[in-house]
Coordinates of C-alpha atoms in Angstrom, one line a residue:
Chain O
X1 CA 22.3 48.4 37.3
X2 CA 20.4 50.0 34.5
X3 CA 21.4 47.4 32.0
X4 CA 19.7 44.8 34.1
X5 CA 16.4 46.5 34.0
X6 CA 13.6 44.5 32.4
X7 CA 12.5 46.0 29.1
X8 CA 9.0 46.5 30.4
X9 CA 10.3 49.1 32.8
X10 CA 12.4 51.4 30.6
X11 CA 14.0 54.7 31.6
X12 CA 11.5 57.4 31.8
X13 CA 11.6 60.8 30.3
X14 CA 9.7 63.8 31.6
X15 CA 6.6 64.1 29.5
X16 CA 7.4 67.7 28.8
X17 CA 7.4 68.0 25.1
X18 CA 6.8 64.3 24.5
X19 CA 3.6 63.8 22.7
X20 CA 3.5 60.0 23.0
X21 CA 3.2 58.4 26.4
X22 CA 5.8 55.7 27.1
X23 CA 4.5 52.4 25.9
X24 CA 3.8 49.6 28.4
X25 CA 2.9 47.0 25.9
X26 CA 5.5 47.0 23.1
X27 CA 3.9 44.4 20.9
X28 CA 0.5 46.2 21.1
X29 CA 2.2 49.4 19.8
X30 CA 4.0 47.5 17.1
X31 CA 0.7 45.8 16.1
X32 CA -1.1 49.2 16.1
X33 CA 1.4 50.8 13.7
X34 CA 1.8 47.8 11.5
X35 CA -2.0 47.6 11.3
X36 CA -2.0 51.3 10.4
X37 CA 0.6 50.8 7.7
X38 CA -1.3 47.8 6.2
X39 CA -4.5 49.9 6.3
X40 CA -2.8 52.6 4.4
X41 CA -1.5 50.1 1.8
X42 CA -5.0 48.7 1.4
X43 CA -6.7 52.0 1.1
X44 CA -4.2 53.2 -1.5
X45 CA -4.5 49.9 -3.5
X46 CA -8.3 50.4 -3.4
X47 CA -7.9 53.9 -4.8
X48 CA -9.1 55.9 -1.8
X49 CA -5.9 57.7 -1.0
X50 CA -4.8 58.5 -4.6
X51 CA -6.6 61.9 -4.7
X52 CA -5.0 62.9 -1.4
X53 CA -1.6 61.8 -2.6
X54 CA -2.1 63.7 -5.8
X55 CA -3.0 66.8 -3.9
X56 CA 0.1 66.7 -1.7
X57 CA 2.3 66.0 -4.6
X58 CA 0.8 69.0 -6.4
X59 CA 1.5 71.2 -3.4
X60 CA 5.1 69.9 -3.1
X61 CA 6.0 70.2 -6.8
X62 CA 7.0 73.9 -6.6
X63 CA 9.2 73.3 -3.5
X64 CA 10.9 70.4 -5.2
X65 CA 11.4 72.5 -8.3
X66 CA 13.0 75.3 -6.3
X67 CA 15.4 72.9 -4.4
X68 CA 16.3 71.1 -7.7
X69 CA 16.9 74.5 -9.3
X70 CA 19.1 75.7 -6.5
X71 CA 20.9 72.4 -6.5
X72 CA 21.6 72.8 -10.3
X73 CA 22.8 76.3 -9.9
X74 CA 25.1 75.5 -7.1
X75 CA 26.4 72.5 -9.1
X76 CA 27.0 74.8 -12.1
X77 CA 28.8 77.4 -10.0
X78 CA 31.1 74.7 -8.5
X79 CA 31.7 73.4 -11.9
X80 CA 32.5 76.8 -13.2
X81 CA 35.1 77.4 -10.5
X82 CA 36.6 74.0 -11.3
X83 CA 36.7 74.8 -15.0
X84 CA 38.5 78.1 -14.4
X85 CA 41.6 76.2 -13.4
X86 CA 42.0 74.7 -16.8
X87 CA 40.5 77.5 -18.8
X88 CA 43.7 79.0 -20.3
X89 CA 45.0 75.7 -21.5
X90 CA 41.6 74.8 -22.9
X91 CA 41.3 78.1 -24.6
X92 CA 44.3 77.5 -26.7
X93 CA 43.1 74.0 -27.6
X94 CA 39.7 75.4 -28.5
X95 CA 41.1 78.0 -30.8
X96 CA 42.8 75.2 -32.7
X97 CA 39.6 73.2 -32.7
X98 CA 37.6 76.1 -34.0
X99 CA 39.8 76.3 -37.1
X100 CA 39.3 72.6 -37.8
X101 CA 35.6 72.7 -37.0
X102 CA 34.9 75.5 -39.5
X103 CA 36.2 73.2 -42.2
X104 CA 34.3 70.2 -40.8
X105 CA 31.1 72.2 -40.5
X106 CA 31.1 73.0 -44.2
X107 CA 31.6 69.3 -44.9
X108 CA 28.8 68.3 -42.5
X109 CA 26.4 70.7 -44.1
X110 CA 27.0 69.1 -47.4
X111 CA 26.5 65.7 -45.8
X112 CA 23.3 66.9 -44.2
X113 CA 21.8 68.0 -47.4
X114 CA 22.8 64.8 -49.1
X115 CA 21.3 62.8 -46.2
X116 CA 18.0 64.7 -46.4
X117 CA 17.8 63.7 -50.1
X118 CA 18.6 60.1 -49.3
X119 CA 15.9 60.0 -46.6
X120 CA 13.3 61.1 -49.1
X121 CA 14.5 58.6 -51.6
X122 CA 14.4 55.7 -49.1
X123 CA 11.2 56.7 -47.5
X124 CA 13.1 56.8 -44.3
X125 CA 10.2 58.2 -42.3
X126 CA 8.1 55.2 -43.2
X127 CA 10.7 52.7 -42.3
X128 CA 11.6 54.5 -39.0
X129 CA 8.4 55.7 -37.6
X130 CA 10.0 57.1 -34.5
X131 CA 11.0 60.2 -36.5
X132 CA 7.4 61.2 -36.7
X133 CA 7.4 61.8 -33.0
X134 CA 9.5 64.9 -33.4
X135 CA 6.4 67.2 -33.6
X136 CA 4.9 65.6 -30.5
X137 CA 7.7 65.8 -28.1
X138 CA 7.1 67.6 -24.9
X139 CA 10.0 68.8 -22.8
X140 CA 9.7 68.1 -19.1
X141 CA 12.0 69.0 -16.3
X142 CA 13.0 66.5 -13.7
X143 CA 12.0 67.9 -10.3
X144 CA 12.8 65.0 -8.0
X145 CA 14.0 61.4 -7.8
X146 CA 12.9 58.4 -5.9
X147 CA 13.8 58.8 -2.3
X148 CA 14.6 55.1 -1.9
X149 CA 17.6 53.4 -3.4
X150 CA 15.6 50.4 -4.3
X151 CA 13.2 52.0 -6.8
X152 CA 14.1 54.1 -9.8
X153 CA 11.5 56.7 -10.6
X154 CA 11.6 60.3 -11.6
X155 CA 9.0 63.1 -11.0
X156 CA 8.6 65.5 -13.9
X157 CA 6.9 68.9 -14.0
X158 CA 4.2 67.9 -16.5
X159 CA 0.9 66.3 -15.8
X160 CA -2.6 65.6 -16.9
X161 CA -3.2 69.2 -17.7
X162 CA -0.3 69.2 -20.2
X163 CA -1.6 66.2 -22.0
X164 CA 0.5 63.6 -20.4
X165 CA -1.0 60.1 -20.1
X166 CA 0.1 56.9 -18.5
X167 CA 2.3 54.7 -20.7
X168 CA 3.8 57.5 -22.8
X169 CA 7.5 56.8 -23.5
X170 CA 10.1 59.2 -22.1
X171 CA 13.4 59.8 -23.9
X172 CA 16.3 62.0 -24.2
X173 CA 18.4 62.7 -27.2
X174 CA 20.7 59.8 -26.0
X175 CA 18.0 57.2 -25.8
X176 CA 15.1 55.6 -23.9
X177 CA 14.6 56.8 -20.3
X178 CA 11.4 55.0 -19.3
X179 CA 7.7 55.5 -19.4
X180 CA 5.0 57.5 -17.6
X181 CA 3.7 55.3 -14.8
X182 CA 1.4 57.7 -12.9
X183 CA -0.1 61.0 -13.9
X184 CA -1.1 63.7 -11.5
X185 CA -2.6 67.1 -12.4
X186 CA 0.7 69.0 -12.8
X187 CA 3.3 66.3 -12.3
X188 CA 4.0 62.7 -13.5
X189 CA 6.0 59.8 -12.3
X190 CA 8.4 58.1 -14.7
X191 CA 9.3 54.5 -14.3
X192 CA 12.9 54.3 -15.4
X193 CA 14.1 51.4 -17.5
X194 CA 16.6 50.7 -14.8
X195 CA 13.9 49.9 -12.2
X196 CA 13.6 46.2 -11.4
X197 CA 9.8 46.5 -12.3
X198 CA 10.7 47.6 -15.8
X199 CA 10.9 45.3 -18.8
X200 CA 11.4 46.5 -22.4
X201 CA 11.2 44.4 -25.5
X202 CA 14.4 44.9 -27.3
X203 CA 16.7 43.8 -30.1
X204 CA 20.3 43.9 -30.9
X205 CA 20.7 46.3 -33.7
X206 CA 23.3 44.4 -35.8
X207 CA 22.1 40.8 -35.4
X208 CA 18.4 41.6 -34.9
X209 CA 18.2 39.1 -32.0
X210 CA 15.4 39.9 -29.7
X211 CA 15.2 39.8 -25.9
X212 CA 13.8 41.5 -22.9
X213 CA 15.8 44.3 -21.3
X214 CA 15.1 44.3 -17.5
X215 CA 16.1 46.8 -14.9
X216 CA 18.4 45.8 -12.0
X217 CA 18.8 47.1 -8.5
X218 CA 21.5 49.7 -8.6
X219 CA 20.6 51.0 -11.9
X220 CA 21.9 48.3 -14.3
X221 CA 20.3 46.7 -17.3
X222 CA 20.3 43.1 -18.3
X223 CA 19.0 41.7 -21.6
X224 CA 17.4 38.3 -21.0
X225 CA 15.9 35.6 -23.2
X226 CA 18.6 35.8 -25.9
X227 CA 18.6 32.5 -27.8
X228 CA 21.3 30.2 -26.5
X229 CA 22.8 29.4 -29.9
X230 CA 23.1 33.1 -31.0
X231 CA 26.4 34.9 -31.1
X232 CA 26.4 38.1 -29.0
X233 CA 29.5 40.3 -28.6
X234 CA 30.2 43.2 -26.4
X235 CA 29.9 46.6 -28.0
X236 CA 26.7 45.8 -29.9
X237 CA 23.9 48.4 -29.7
X238 CA 20.5 47.4 -28.1
X239 CA 17.3 49.2 -29.3
X240 CA 13.6 48.9 -28.7
X241 CA 11.9 46.3 -30.8
X242 CA 8.4 47.7 -30.6
X243 CA 7.1 44.2 -29.8
X244 CA 4.3 44.2 -27.2
X245 CA 3.3 47.7 -28.1
X246 CA 4.7 49.4 -25.0
X247 CA 7.4 51.4 -26.8
X248 CA 8.1 52.8 -30.3
X249 CA 10.7 50.9 -32.3
X250 CA 14.3 51.9 -32.7
X251 CA 14.9 53.9 -29.6
X252 CA 18.4 53.3 -28.3
X253 CA 18.6 51.6 -25.0
X254 CA 22.3 51.0 -24.6
X255 CA 25.4 49.0 -25.4
X256 CA 26.2 45.4 -24.5
X257 CA 29.2 45.3 -22.2
X258 CA 29.3 41.6 -21.2
X259 CA 27.6 38.3 -22.1
X260 CA 26.7 35.5 -19.7
X261 CA 26.2 32.2 -21.4
X262 CA 25.8 29.0 -19.4
X263 CA 25.3 25.7 -21.2
X264 CA 22.7 24.5 -18.8
X265 CA 20.4 27.5 -19.3
X266 CA 17.8 27.9 -22.1
X267 CA 18.8 31.5 -22.8
X268 CA 21.8 33.7 -22.5
X269 CA 21.8 37.1 -21.0
X270 CA 23.8 40.3 -21.7
X271 CA 24.7 43.2 -19.5
X272 CA 23.7 46.4 -21.1
X273 CA 25.2 49.8 -20.3
X274 CA 22.4 52.4 -20.7
X275 CA 23.0 55.1 -23.2
X276 CA 21.3 57.6 -20.9
X277 CA 23.2 58.9 -17.9
X278 CA 20.4 58.6 -15.3
X279 CA 22.3 60.5 -12.7
X280 CA 22.6 63.6 -14.9
X281 CA 19.1 63.8 -16.1
X282 CA 17.7 67.3 -16.0
X283 CA 15.3 67.4 -18.9
X284 CA 13.5 64.7 -20.7
X285 CA 11.2 64.4 -23.7
X286 CA 7.8 62.8 -23.4
X287 CA 6.5 61.3 -26.6
X288 CA 2.9 62.2 -26.6
X289 CA 1.6 60.7 -29.8
X290 CA 2.5 57.1 -29.1
X291 CA -0.4 55.1 -27.8
X292 CA 0.6 52.0 -25.9
X293 CA -1.5 48.9 -26.3
X294 CA -4.6 48.9 -24.0
X295 CA -4.1 47.1 -20.7
X296 CA -0.5 47.9 -20.3
X297 CA -1.3 50.7 -17.9
X298 CA -2.7 48.3 -15.4
X299 CA 0.8 47.1 -14.6
X300 CA 1.5 50.5 -13.0
X301 CA -1.6 50.8 -11.0
X302 CA -0.2 49.4 -7.8
Chain U
X1 CA 8.3 69.5 20.9
X2 CA 5.1 70.9 19.6
X3 CA 3.0 68.0 18.7
X4 CA 3.2 67.1 15.0
X5 CA 6.1 69.5 14.3
X6 CA 7.9 66.3 13.3
X7 CA 5.5 65.8 10.4
X8 CA 6.8 68.8 8.3
X9 CA 10.4 68.1 9.6
X10 CA 10.3 64.6 8.1
X11 CA 8.7 66.0 5.0
X12 CA 11.6 68.4 4.4
X13 CA 14.1 65.6 5.0
X14 CA 12.2 63.4 2.4
X15 CA 12.2 66.2 -0.2
X16 CA 15.9 66.9 0.4
X17 CA 16.6 63.2 0.0
X18 CA 14.7 63.1 -3.3
X19 CA 16.3 66.3 -4.7
X20 CA 19.6 67.6 -3.3
X21 CA 20.9 64.3 -1.8
X22 CA 19.8 62.3 -4.8
X23 CA 22.7 63.9 -6.7
X24 CA 25.3 63.3 -3.9
X25 CA 25.8 59.7 -4.6
X26 CA 28.5 57.3 -3.5
X27 CA 28.8 54.0 -5.4
X28 CA 25.6 54.9 -7.1
X29 CA 23.5 55.2 -3.9
X30 CA 22.3 58.2 -1.9
X31 CA 21.9 58.5 1.9
X32 CA 18.6 57.8 3.6
X33 CA 18.0 60.9 5.7
X34 CA 14.6 59.7 6.9
X35 CA 16.0 56.4 8.2
X36 CA 18.7 58.5 10.0
X37 CA 16.1 60.6 11.6
X38 CA 13.9 57.7 12.6
X39 CA 16.7 55.6 14.1
X40 CA 18.2 58.6 15.9
X41 CA 14.9 59.6 17.4
X42 CA 14.0 56.0 18.4
X43 CA 17.4 55.8 20.2
X44 CA 16.8 59.0 22.0
X45 CA 13.0 58.8 22.7
X46 CA 12.1 55.2 22.6
X47 CA 9.4 53.1 21.0
X48 CA 6.4 55.3 21.2
X49 CA 7.8 58.4 19.4
X50 CA 10.1 56.2 17.3
X51 CA 7.1 54.4 15.8
X52 CA 5.3 57.6 15.1
X53 CA 8.3 59.0 13.4
X54 CA 8.8 55.8 11.4
X55 CA 5.2 55.7 10.3
X56 CA 5.1 59.4 9.2
X57 CA 8.6 59.3 7.7
X58 CA 7.6 56.2 5.7
X59 CA 4.5 57.8 4.4
X60 CA 6.5 60.8 3.2
X61 CA 8.8 58.5 1.3
X62 CA 5.8 56.6 -0.1
X63 CA 4.3 59.9 -1.3
X64 CA 7.4 60.7 -3.4
X65 CA 8.4 57.1 -4.3
X66 CA 7.2 55.0 -7.1
X67 CA 7.3 51.9 -5.0
X68 CA 4.2 50.3 -3.5
X69 CA 2.4 52.9 -1.3
X70 CA 2.7 52.1 2.4
X71 CA 5.6 49.7 2.1
X72 CA 8.2 52.2 3.3
X73 CA 6.0 53.1 6.3
X74 CA 5.6 49.4 7.2
X75 CA 9.3 48.6 6.9
X76 CA 10.4 51.7 8.9
X77 CA 7.9 50.8 11.7
X78 CA 9.4 47.4 11.9
X79 CA 12.9 48.8 12.0
X80 CA 12.0 51.4 14.6
X81 CA 10.6 48.5 16.8
X82 CA 13.8 46.6 16.5
X83 CA 15.9 49.7 17.3
X84 CA 13.8 50.6 20.3
X85 CA 15.3 47.6 22.2
X86 CA 18.6 49.5 22.1
X87 CA 17.1 52.7 23.5
X88 CA 18.0 51.9 27.1
X89 CA 21.6 51.0 26.3
X90 CA 23.9 53.3 28.3
X91 CA 26.2 53.6 25.4
X92 CA 23.6 54.6 22.9
X93 CA 25.1 58.1 22.5
X94 CA 28.5 56.8 21.5
X95 CA 28.7 57.8 17.9
X96 CA 30.4 54.6 16.6
X97 CA 27.7 52.5 18.2
X98 CA 25.0 54.8 16.6
X99 CA 26.7 54.3 13.2
X100 CA 26.7 50.6 13.6
X101 CA 23.0 50.7 14.6
X102 CA 22.3 52.7 11.5
X103 CA 24.1 50.3 9.3
X104 CA 22.1 47.4 10.8
X105 CA 18.9 49.3 10.6
X106 CA 19.5 50.3 6.9
X107 CA 20.3 46.7 5.9
X108 CA 17.2 45.5 7.9
X109 CA 14.9 48.1 6.4
X110 CA 16.0 47.5 2.8
X111 CA 16.0 43.7 3.2
X112 CA 12.5 43.9 4.5
X113 CA 11.5 46.1 1.6
X114 CA 13.1 43.7 -0.9
X115 CA 11.4 40.8 0.9
X116 CA 8.0 42.4 0.6
X117 CA 8.7 43.4 -3.0
X118 CA 9.5 39.8 -3.8
X119 CA 6.3 38.6 -2.1
X120 CA 4.3 40.7 -4.6
X121 CA 6.5 39.7 -7.5
X122 CA 8.3 43.0 -8.1
X123 CA 11.8 42.3 -7.2
X124 CA 14.5 40.7 -9.3
X125 CA 17.9 39.4 -8.0
X126 CA 17.5 40.4 -4.3
X127 CA 21.0 39.1 -3.5
X128 CA 22.5 41.3 -6.2
X129 CA 20.5 44.3 -4.8
X130 CA 21.8 43.7 -1.3
X131 CA 25.4 43.8 -2.4
X132 CA 25.1 46.6 -4.9
X133 CA 22.5 48.8 -3.2
X134 CA 21.6 47.9 0.3
X135 CA 25.0 47.6 1.9
X136 CA 26.6 50.6 0.3
X137 CA 23.5 52.7 1.1
X138 CA 23.6 51.6 4.7
X139 CA 27.3 52.5 5.1
X140 CA 26.8 55.8 3.3
X141 CA 23.9 56.7 5.5
X142 CA 25.9 55.8 8.6
X143 CA 28.7 58.2 7.5
X144 CA 26.3 61.1 8.1
X145 CA 25.5 60.1 11.6
X146 CA 28.4 62.1 13.2
X147 CA 26.8 65.2 11.8
X148 CA 23.1 64.3 12.0
X149 CA 22.9 62.5 15.4
X150 CA 24.2 65.5 17.4
X151 CA 21.5 67.6 15.7
X152 CA 18.9 65.2 16.8
X153 CA 20.4 65.2 20.3
X154 CA 20.0 68.9 20.3
X155 CA 16.4 68.7 19.2
X156 CA 15.8 66.0 21.8
X157 CA 17.3 68.2 24.6
X158 CA 15.4 71.3 23.3
X159 CA 12.1 69.6 23.3
X160 CA 12.1 67.6 26.6
X161 CA 14.7 66.8 29.2
X162 CA 15.7 63.4 30.3
X163 CA 15.2 62.3 33.9
X164 CA 16.4 59.0 35.2
X165 CA 14.2 57.0 37.5
X166 CA 15.7 54.4 39.7

């Protein structure tokens, strides 16, 4: 009986507690909310809602930080309990390792000293300008991630008042993470290289072939626009080329895991496994003395 | 329910989704708590409140997301509208049906999102995204329904009783 009711006469609830009256005209309600959504999109694109958003994000940042911190502590505690199971076995292994590492450490110190001398001799700093950024790194803590699965952004706990600017590259010791796409007063949004909106000029370290590393939905990376006649093999390292002026040169992006070559296409493409584990990111470095070329920031003002 | 209490509730869900649940991934995706809440509430309360929840929940996601601002609100509103047609179904409280509705809603919501992204030139390989992200995320989200939907039913009963009119 109820299933035969026309949609325009739905079941009724008591209005106790209900703040919205039951709609009579469904399409009018839909139109109203769609219109509201489009209005919000338009107002934001025009810049009217940005200050409000910044204010809310600033207010939420401490809460996000606390939840992330609790999450990390719980994760660490769980990990500790798990580790206890294998602690005895590992202890014996580690004692053996310590003995060998002491010897290795002495050797490495020698190599380090030798390396430092070689760097001076070869003017390494001039040929690899990324090393100059060491003094300008700022450590930021990841306080939240993108709530959707289709975008790959991070929110970090540094903002305008810490000297962060749009376009600054973000890295970890393992390689390139992304770049600052939006700066608020105390937080900043990082566009990860795995986001489909991200594109990084890159080159294959050994062959010096250039291409464009683009993010894929699901967190993957693909290097496009590799010349068709070039030989590319899995295992090769991909680094930033510095072309375009968006990123410094020689930052590690990842390693090629597969190559897709079709005779009828102008270019071949390679699947790149990122060197950074984006699921485990807790702290990142923001390179503050790299100035991207003017106009690039406009890409992020959406 | 006290009017507008759902605003902070959806805010908390969004923050949990972006922090705690962002680490609890399955096949590289995390569950969409806001979608769960919006679909559940639309099934329980119908179009009017469902649209309000969808709009506010979408705005919360837009606040914390790097995607185009307002797009999550728009797509969730459209999904809530579609789900509202199932509100009057007698079997809406059967959990398997709810899970199936959530899978459909998740796929519809993300497909709409990708479609709009493509319209503004920000999406690459949408088919790939559907297989690698959209479908796994929809299934993962639906797995939480047996825990989440009863909580929403409790909230629904606690904030206003149902009375059938013949």
